[in-house]
Coordinates of C-alpha atoms and ligand atoms in Angstrom, one line a residue:
V1 CA -30.8 6.7 17.3
L2 CA -27.9 4.2 17.3
P3 CA -27.7 2.5 20.7
F4 CA -24.2 1.1 21.7
G5 CA -22.4 0.3 24.8
W6 CA -19.3 2.2 25.8
R7 CA -16.5 1.2 28.3
R8 CA -13.2 2.8 29.2
A9 CA -10.4 0.4 29.6
A10 CA -8.1 0.9 32.5
S11 CA -5.6 -1.6 31.4
L12 CA -4.4 -3.3 28.2
E13 CA -5.8 -6.6 29.5
E14 CA -9.2 -5.1 30.0
A15 CA -9.0 -3.5 26.5
L16 CA -8.0 -6.9 24.9
A17 CA -10.8 -8.7 26.7
A18 CA -13.4 -6.1 25.4
A19 CA -11.9 -6.4 21.8
A20 CA -12.1 -10.2 22.1
E21 CA -15.8 -9.8 22.8
G22 CA -16.2 -7.7 19.6
A23 CA -16.0 -4.1 21.1
L24 CA -14.7 -1.7 18.5
P25 CA -11.7 0.2 19.8
V26 CA -11.8 4.0 19.9
A27 CA -8.8 6.2 20.7
G28 CA -9.0 9.8 19.5
G29 CA -12.4 9.1 18.0
T30 CA -11.8 11.4 15.0
E31 CA -12.5 8.6 12.7
V32 CA -14.9 6.4 14.7
V33 CA -17.3 9.2 15.6
P34 CA -17.8 10.1 11.9
W35 CA -18.2 6.5 11.1
L36 CA -21.0 6.1 13.7
R37 CA -22.6 9.2 12.4
D38 CA -22.5 8.1 8.7
G39 CA -23.5 4.5 9.4
I40 CA -20.1 3.1 8.3
V41 CA -20.1 1.0 11.5
A42 CA -22.7 0.0 14.0
P43 CA -20.9 -1.6 17.0
G44 CA -22.6 -3.1 19.9
E45 CA -20.0 -1.7 22.1
L46 CA -17.1 0.7 22.0
V47 CA -13.9 0.2 24.1
D48 CA -12.1 3.5 24.8
L49 CA -8.3 3.2 24.7
S50 CA -7.5 6.8 25.4
R51 CA -6.6 6.4 29.0
L52 CA -4.3 3.4 28.6
P53 CA -0.7 3.9 29.5
L54 CA 0.4 3.4 25.9
D55 CA 1.4 6.8 24.9
A56 CA 5.1 6.9 25.7
V57 CA 8.1 7.3 23.4
T58 CA 10.9 5.0 24.7
R59 CA 14.3 4.0 23.6
R60 CA 14.7 0.3 22.6
S61 CA 17.7 -1.8 23.3
D62 CA 18.7 -1.9 19.6
G63 CA 18.9 1.9 19.5
G64 CA 15.5 2.3 17.8
L65 CA 12.4 3.9 19.2
A66 CA 9.1 2.5 20.5
L67 CA 6.1 4.8 19.9
G68 CA 3.1 4.2 22.0
A69 CA 0.0 3.4 20.0
T70 CA -2.2 6.0 21.9
A71 CA 0.4 8.8 21.6
R72 CA -1.3 11.8 20.0
L73 CA 0.1 12.9 16.7
A74 CA 0.8 16.5 18.1
D75 CA 2.7 15.1 21.1
L76 CA 4.8 12.8 18.8
A77 CA 5.7 15.6 16.4
A78 CA 6.9 17.8 19.4
H79 CA 8.7 15.0 21.2
P80 CA 12.4 15.8 21.5
Q81 CA 13.4 12.2 20.6
V82 CA 11.1 12.1 17.6
R83 CA 12.2 15.6 16.4
A84 CA 15.9 14.7 16.7
G85 CA 15.8 11.0 15.8
V86 CA 13.0 10.7 13.4
P87 CA 12.6 14.1 11.7
L88 CA 10.9 12.4 8.7
L89 CA 8.0 11.3 10.9
A90 CA 7.8 14.8 12.4
Q91 CA 7.5 16.3 8.9
A92 CA 4.8 13.8 7.9
I93 CA 2.8 14.4 11.0
A94 CA 3.1 18.3 10.5
A95 CA 1.6 17.7 7.0
A96 CA -1.3 15.7 8.3
A97 CA -4.8 17.1 9.1
S98 CA -5.1 20.3 11.1
P99 CA -3.6 21.2 14.5
A100 CA -7.0 20.6 16.3
I101 CA -7.2 17.1 14.8
R102 CA -3.5 16.3 15.4
H103 CA -4.3 17.1 19.2
M104 CA -7.1 14.5 19.2
S105 CA -5.7 11.8 16.8
T106 CA -3.6 8.9 18.0
L107 CA -0.8 7.2 16.1
A108 CA -2.6 3.8 15.7
G109 CA -5.8 5.5 14.9
N110 CA -4.1 7.4 12.1
L111 CA -2.6 4.2 10.6
L112 CA -6.0 2.4 10.8
Q113 CA -8.1 5.2 9.3
R114 CA -10.2 4.2 6.2
T115 CA -10.2 5.7 2.8
R116 CA -11.7 9.1 2.0
C117 CA -13.3 7.8 -1.2
P118 CA -16.5 9.8 -1.4
Y119 CA -18.7 6.8 -2.1
F120 CA -17.4 5.0 1.0
R121 CA -18.1 8.2 3.1
A122 CA -21.5 8.7 1.5
G123 CA -24.7 7.7 3.2
P124 CA -26.1 4.1 3.4
G125 CA -27.6 2.7 0.2
V126 CA -24.8 4.2 -2.0
P127 CA -23.1 1.3 -3.8
C128 CA -19.5 0.6 -2.6
N129 CA -17.8 -2.8 -2.4
L130 CA -15.8 -1.7 0.6
R131 CA -18.8 -0.7 2.6
A132 CA -21.1 -3.4 1.3
P133 CA -19.3 -6.1 -0.5
G134 CA -20.8 -7.0 -3.9
T135 CA -22.5 -3.6 -4.5
G136 CA -19.9 -2.5 -7.0
C137 CA -17.3 0.2 -7.3
P138 CA -18.8 3.4 -8.8
A139 CA -15.5 5.2 -8.4
R140 CA -14.2 3.4 -11.5
T141 CA -16.5 5.3 -13.8
G142 CA -17.4 8.1 -11.4
L143 CA -15.4 10.3 -8.9
H144 CA -11.8 8.7 -8.9
R145 CA -9.5 11.8 -8.9
T146 CA -8.1 10.8 -5.5
A147 CA -8.1 7.0 -6.1
A148 CA -5.0 4.7 -6.2
I149 CA -3.0 4.0 -9.3
L150 CA -0.7 1.3 -8.0
G151 CA -1.4 -2.1 -6.4
L152 CA -5.1 -1.9 -7.5
R153 CA -7.5 -4.6 -6.2
D154 CA -10.3 -5.8 -8.6
D155 CA -13.0 -4.7 -6.2
C156 CA -11.8 -1.4 -4.8
I157 CA -9.4 1.3 -6.1
A158 CA -9.4 3.5 -3.0
A159 CA -6.1 5.0 -1.9
H160 CA -4.9 4.9 1.9
P161 CA -5.0 8.5 3.3
S162 CA -2.4 8.4 6.1
D163 CA 0.7 10.7 5.9
P164 CA 2.5 9.2 8.9
A165 CA 2.2 5.7 7.4
V166 CA 4.3 6.9 4.3
A167 CA 7.1 8.0 6.5
L168 CA 6.9 4.8 8.6
A169 CA 7.1 2.6 5.6
A170 CA 10.3 4.4 4.4
L171 CA 11.7 4.1 7.9
E172 CA 10.9 0.3 7.9
A173 CA 8.8 0.6 11.0
A174 CA 6.7 -2.2 12.5
L175 CA 3.2 -2.3 14.0
V176 CA 3.3 -4.3 17.4
L177 CA 0.0 -6.1 17.8
A178 CA -1.4 -7.9 20.9
G179 CA -4.3 -10.3 20.8
P180 CA -5.7 -13.6 21.5
G181 CA -2.8 -15.4 19.8
G182 CA -0.1 -13.3 21.8
T183 CA 2.1 -10.5 20.4
R184 CA 3.4 -10.1 16.9
A185 CA 5.1 -7.4 14.8
V186 CA 4.2 -6.7 11.2
P187 CA 5.8 -4.2 8.9
V188 CA 4.1 -0.9 8.1
A189 CA 3.4 -1.8 4.4
E190 CA 0.8 -1.8 1.7
D191 CA -1.9 -4.1 3.4
L192 CA -2.2 -1.7 6.4
A193 CA -5.9 -1.6 6.3
E194 CA -6.1 -5.4 6.8
V195 CA -3.3 -6.1 9.1
V196 CA -5.1 -6.1 12.4
G197 CA -6.9 -9.4 13.2
A198 CA -10.0 -10.0 15.1
G199 CA -9.5 -9.0 18.8
E200 CA -6.2 -7.5 18.2
L201 CA -4.9 -4.2 19.4
V202 CA -2.0 -2.1 18.2
T203 CA 0.2 -1.4 21.2
A204 CA 3.2 0.3 19.6
V205 CA 5.1 1.2 16.5
H206 CA 8.7 0.1 16.6
L207 CA 11.3 2.1 14.6
P208 CA 14.8 0.6 14.0
A209 CA 17.9 2.6 14.9
P210 CA 18.3 5.5 12.4
A211 CA 20.8 4.9 9.5
A212 CA 24.0 7.0 10.3
G213 CA 24.0 10.2 8.4
A214 CA 20.8 9.6 6.6
R215 CA 19.2 12.6 4.8
V216 CA 15.4 12.5 4.8
R217 CA 12.4 14.5 3.3
F218 CA 8.7 14.2 3.4
L219 CA 6.7 16.1 0.8
K220 CA 2.9 16.2 0.1
V221 CA 0.8 17.7 -2.7
R222 CA -2.8 18.4 -1.8
D223 CA -5.6 20.5 -3.3
R224 CA -5.8 22.8 -0.3
A225 CA -2.8 24.1 1.6
A226 CA -4.6 24.7 4.9
F227 CA -5.3 21.0 5.5
D228 CA -6.3 18.4 3.1
F229 CA -5.4 14.7 2.3
A230 CA -2.6 13.9 0.0
L231 CA -3.1 13.7 -3.8
V232 CA 0.5 12.3 -3.8
S233 CA 3.0 12.3 -0.9
C234 CA 6.5 10.9 -0.6
A235 CA 8.9 10.0 2.0
V236 CA 12.7 9.7 1.2
V237 CA 15.5 8.2 3.3
L238 CA 19.0 8.5 1.9
P239 CA 21.5 6.6 4.2
A240 CA 25.1 7.6 3.8
G241 CA 26.5 4.9 1.6
G242 CA 23.4 2.7 1.7
P243 CA 20.6 2.0 -0.7
P244 CA 17.8 4.6 -0.7
R245 CA 14.4 4.1 0.7
L246 CA 11.4 5.7 -1.0
A247 CA 7.7 5.5 -0.3
L248 CA 4.7 7.1 -1.9
G249 CA 1.3 8.0 -0.4
G250 CA -2.1 8.7 -2.0
V251 CA -1.4 6.3 -4.9
A252 CA -2.1 2.8 -3.4
P253 CA -4.3 1.0 -0.9
G254 CA -1.5 1.5 1.7
P255 CA 1.8 3.3 1.9
W256 CA 3.8 2.2 -1.3
R257 CA 7.4 1.2 -1.1
C258 CA 9.1 2.0 -4.3
R259 CA 11.1 -1.2 -4.5
T260 CA 11.7 -1.0 -8.3
A261 CA 13.2 2.6 -8.1
E262 CA 15.1 1.6 -5.0
G263 CA 16.7 -1.3 -7.0
E264 CA 17.5 1.0 -9.8
L265 CA 19.3 3.4 -7.5
A266 CA 21.2 0.9 -5.4
G267 CA 24.9 1.6 -5.5
R268 CA 24.6 4.8 -7.6
D269 CA 24.5 8.5 -6.7
A270 CA 20.9 9.7 -6.5
T271 CA 21.2 12.4 -9.2
P272 CA 18.0 14.0 -10.4
D273 CA 18.1 12.3 -13.8
R274 CA 18.7 9.0 -12.3
V275 CA 15.9 9.4 -9.7
R276 CA 13.5 10.5 -12.5
R277 CA 14.3 7.4 -14.6
A278 CA 14.1 5.1 -11.5
M279 CA 10.7 6.6 -10.6
Q280 CA 9.5 6.3 -14.2
A281 CA 10.4 2.6 -14.0
E282 CA 8.5 2.4 -10.7
L283 CA 5.4 4.0 -12.1
A284 CA 5.4 1.9 -15.2
A285 CA 3.2 -0.5 -13.2
A286 CA 0.7 2.2 -12.6
A287 CA -2.9 1.7 -13.8
P288 CA -4.5 5.2 -13.7
L289 CA -7.9 6.1 -14.7
E290 CA -8.9 9.2 -16.7
A291 CA -9.2 11.7 -13.7
N292 CA -6.1 10.4 -11.7
R293 CA -3.7 10.0 -14.6
F294 CA -1.9 13.2 -13.4
K295 CA -0.7 11.2 -10.3
V296 CA 1.8 9.3 -12.3
E297 CA 3.9 12.3 -13.4
L298 CA 3.3 14.0 -10.1
A299 CA 4.7 11.1 -8.1
V300 CA 7.8 11.1 -10.3
R301 CA 8.4 14.9 -9.9
L302 CA 7.7 14.8 -6.2
V303 CA 10.3 12.2 -5.3
V304 CA 12.9 14.0 -7.6
R305 CA 12.2 17.1 -5.7
A306 CA 12.3 15.4 -2.2
V307 CA 15.7 13.7 -3.1
R308 CA 17.1 17.1 -4.2
E309 CA 15.8 18.8 -1.0
A310 CA 17.0 16.0 1.2
L311 CA 20.5 16.3 -0.3
A312 CA 20.6 20.1 -0.3
Ligands
LIG1 C1 -10.8 16.9 8.5 C2 -9.8 15.9 8.6 C3 -8.6 16.0 7.9 C4 -7.7 14.9 8.0 N1 -6.5 15.1 7.2 C5 -5.5 14.2 7.3 C6 -4.4 14.2 6.6 O1 -4.1 15.2 5.8 N2 -3.5 13.2 6.8 C7 -3.6 12.1 7.6 O2 -2.8 11.3 7.7 N3 -4.8 12.0 8.3 C8 -5.7 12.9 8.2 N4 -6.8 12.8 8.9 C9 -7.2 11.6 9.7 C10 -6.8 11.8 11.1 O3 -5.4 11.8 11.2 C11 -7.4 10.5 11.7 O4 -8.8 10.8 11.8 C12 -6.9 10.1 13.0 O5 -5.5 9.9 13.0 C13 -7.5 8.9 13.6 O6 -7.0 8.8 14.9 P1 -7.9 8.5 16.1 O7 -7.1 8.3 17.3 O8 -8.9 9.7 16.3 O9 -8.6 7.3 15.6 P2 -10.0 6.5 16.0 O10 -11.1 7.3 15.3 O11 -10.1 6.5 17.6 O12 -9.9 5.1 15.5 C14 -9.6 4.9 14.0 C15 -9.6 3.5 13.8 O13 -8.4 2.9 14.5 C16 -8.8 1.9 15.3 N5 -8.0 1.9 16.5 C17 -7.5 3.1 17.1 N6 -6.5 2.7 18.1 C18 -6.4 1.4 17.9 C19 -5.5 0.5 18.6 N7 -4.6 0.9 19.5 N8 -5.6 -0.8 18.2 C20 -6.5 -1.2 17.3 N9 -7.3 -0.4 16.6 C21 -7.3 0.9 17.0 C22 -10.3 2.2 15.6 O14 -11.0 1.0 16.1 C23 -10.8 2.7 14.3 O15 -10.9 1.5 13.5 C24 -7.9 13.9 8.8 C25 -9.1 13.8 9.6 C26 -10.0 14.7 9.5 C27 -11.3 14.6 10.3
LIG2 S1 -12.9 2.8 -4.7 FE1 -13.4 1.4 -3.0 S2 -14.3 2.7 -1.4 FE2 -14.5 3.8 -3.4 S3 -16.4 3.2 -4.3 FE3 -15.0 1.8 -5.0 S4 -15.2 0.1 -3.6 FE4 -16.0 1.8 -2.5

C-alpha cells in the first residue's frame, strides 16, 4: 500500500500552490498511475490538473495557435484549427498510442512522459541510473534495441518516446511554463525531460504562424502496427522557398532537430539524393550499439520517404 494525498485543483493558482509544496501533477494519469504502481514515483501528494480551464485551442495575435496543456490528444487531433492549420501535429497524434489512451492523455502529459527503457520500467531493485542514480545502465550491454543513437549521455542512453514532440520540434513550438519565478517559454527541443523546474506547470504550447505553402509529413516506424512506440519517427516541414525543418523521434533523449541536414539542404531543392546525403551527414554523429545500429539507416530512409510524400 502506497499512501498519498490527492487534491483536485480548481484554478491554476491552486495547482501552482500545490506544486510549490511538492505535489506531483497528474493530468490524464496514463503515465502517473503506472509510475505509482511500479514504484517509479512515491509522492506525498498528487495535484489533479484535469479540471483546469487549460484545454482550449486559441488563435494568438501573431497568427499562431496556443494549445492548452490539458487538452486531450484525441480532441486536439480532431480540432478544426489543428487539422487545418497544423496537420503535422494531427498526423503525429494519430500515430501515438491507441484511441483509448489518446482520449485520456493530455498534451503536456505526453511531452513529459518518461522513457520506455525496460530497465526503467522494471520493478524496484533493477539497476538503472535514471531511476536510481549511480546504479548503472544495464541497457548498454543488455536490452537497447529501442535506445537512443544521437545526443547520448554518459549515464543514460534512453530515447524519448513522444510522437507529438517530434512534430512540435519541427514546427518550432514553445512550452509555456508558469511557476514560482513567473512565466517563461522554452523551445520544444532535445532537453524536454528536464525542462520543467521545481514547482512549475506547463500551461500551454505555443505554435508560430504556419509558413505559407509549407508541405508537411510525419512518419513513424514501429514493431507493431496496432499501437506501439516509435523505433524511429520523423517530422518534415518544407516551407515554400524557405529552409526545410526536419526532426527525428526514437533516436535521442528528446525530439532531435536535424540541424546538420537542414544546413546541407538550405537554398537547394530537396531531391531524394540530396536529402539522403544530408541525412547521412546528420547521422554521422550517431553512436549506435549492436542492437540499435539499424536505426541509422532507418532514420535516413524515413526522412527521404517523408520528404518525397510531403512533396507528392
Ligand atoms: C500502452 C501505451 C502506449 C503508448 N504509446 C504511445 C505512442 O506511441 N506515442 C506517444 O507519443 N505516446 C504514447 N504513449 C504515452 C501516452 O501518450 C502518455 O502516457 C500520455 O500522453 C501521458 O499523458 P497524461 O495526461 O496521461 O499524463 P500524466 O500521466 O497525467 O502525466 C505525465 C507526466 O506529466 C506531468 N504533467 C502532466 N501535465 C502537466 C502539466 N500541465 N504541467 C507539468 N507537469 C505535467 C506529470 O506530473 C507526469 O510527470 C503510450 C502510453 C501507453 C500507456
Ligand atoms: S538507458 Fe537510461 S533508463 Fe535505460 S537502463 Fe540505462 S540509465 Fe536506465
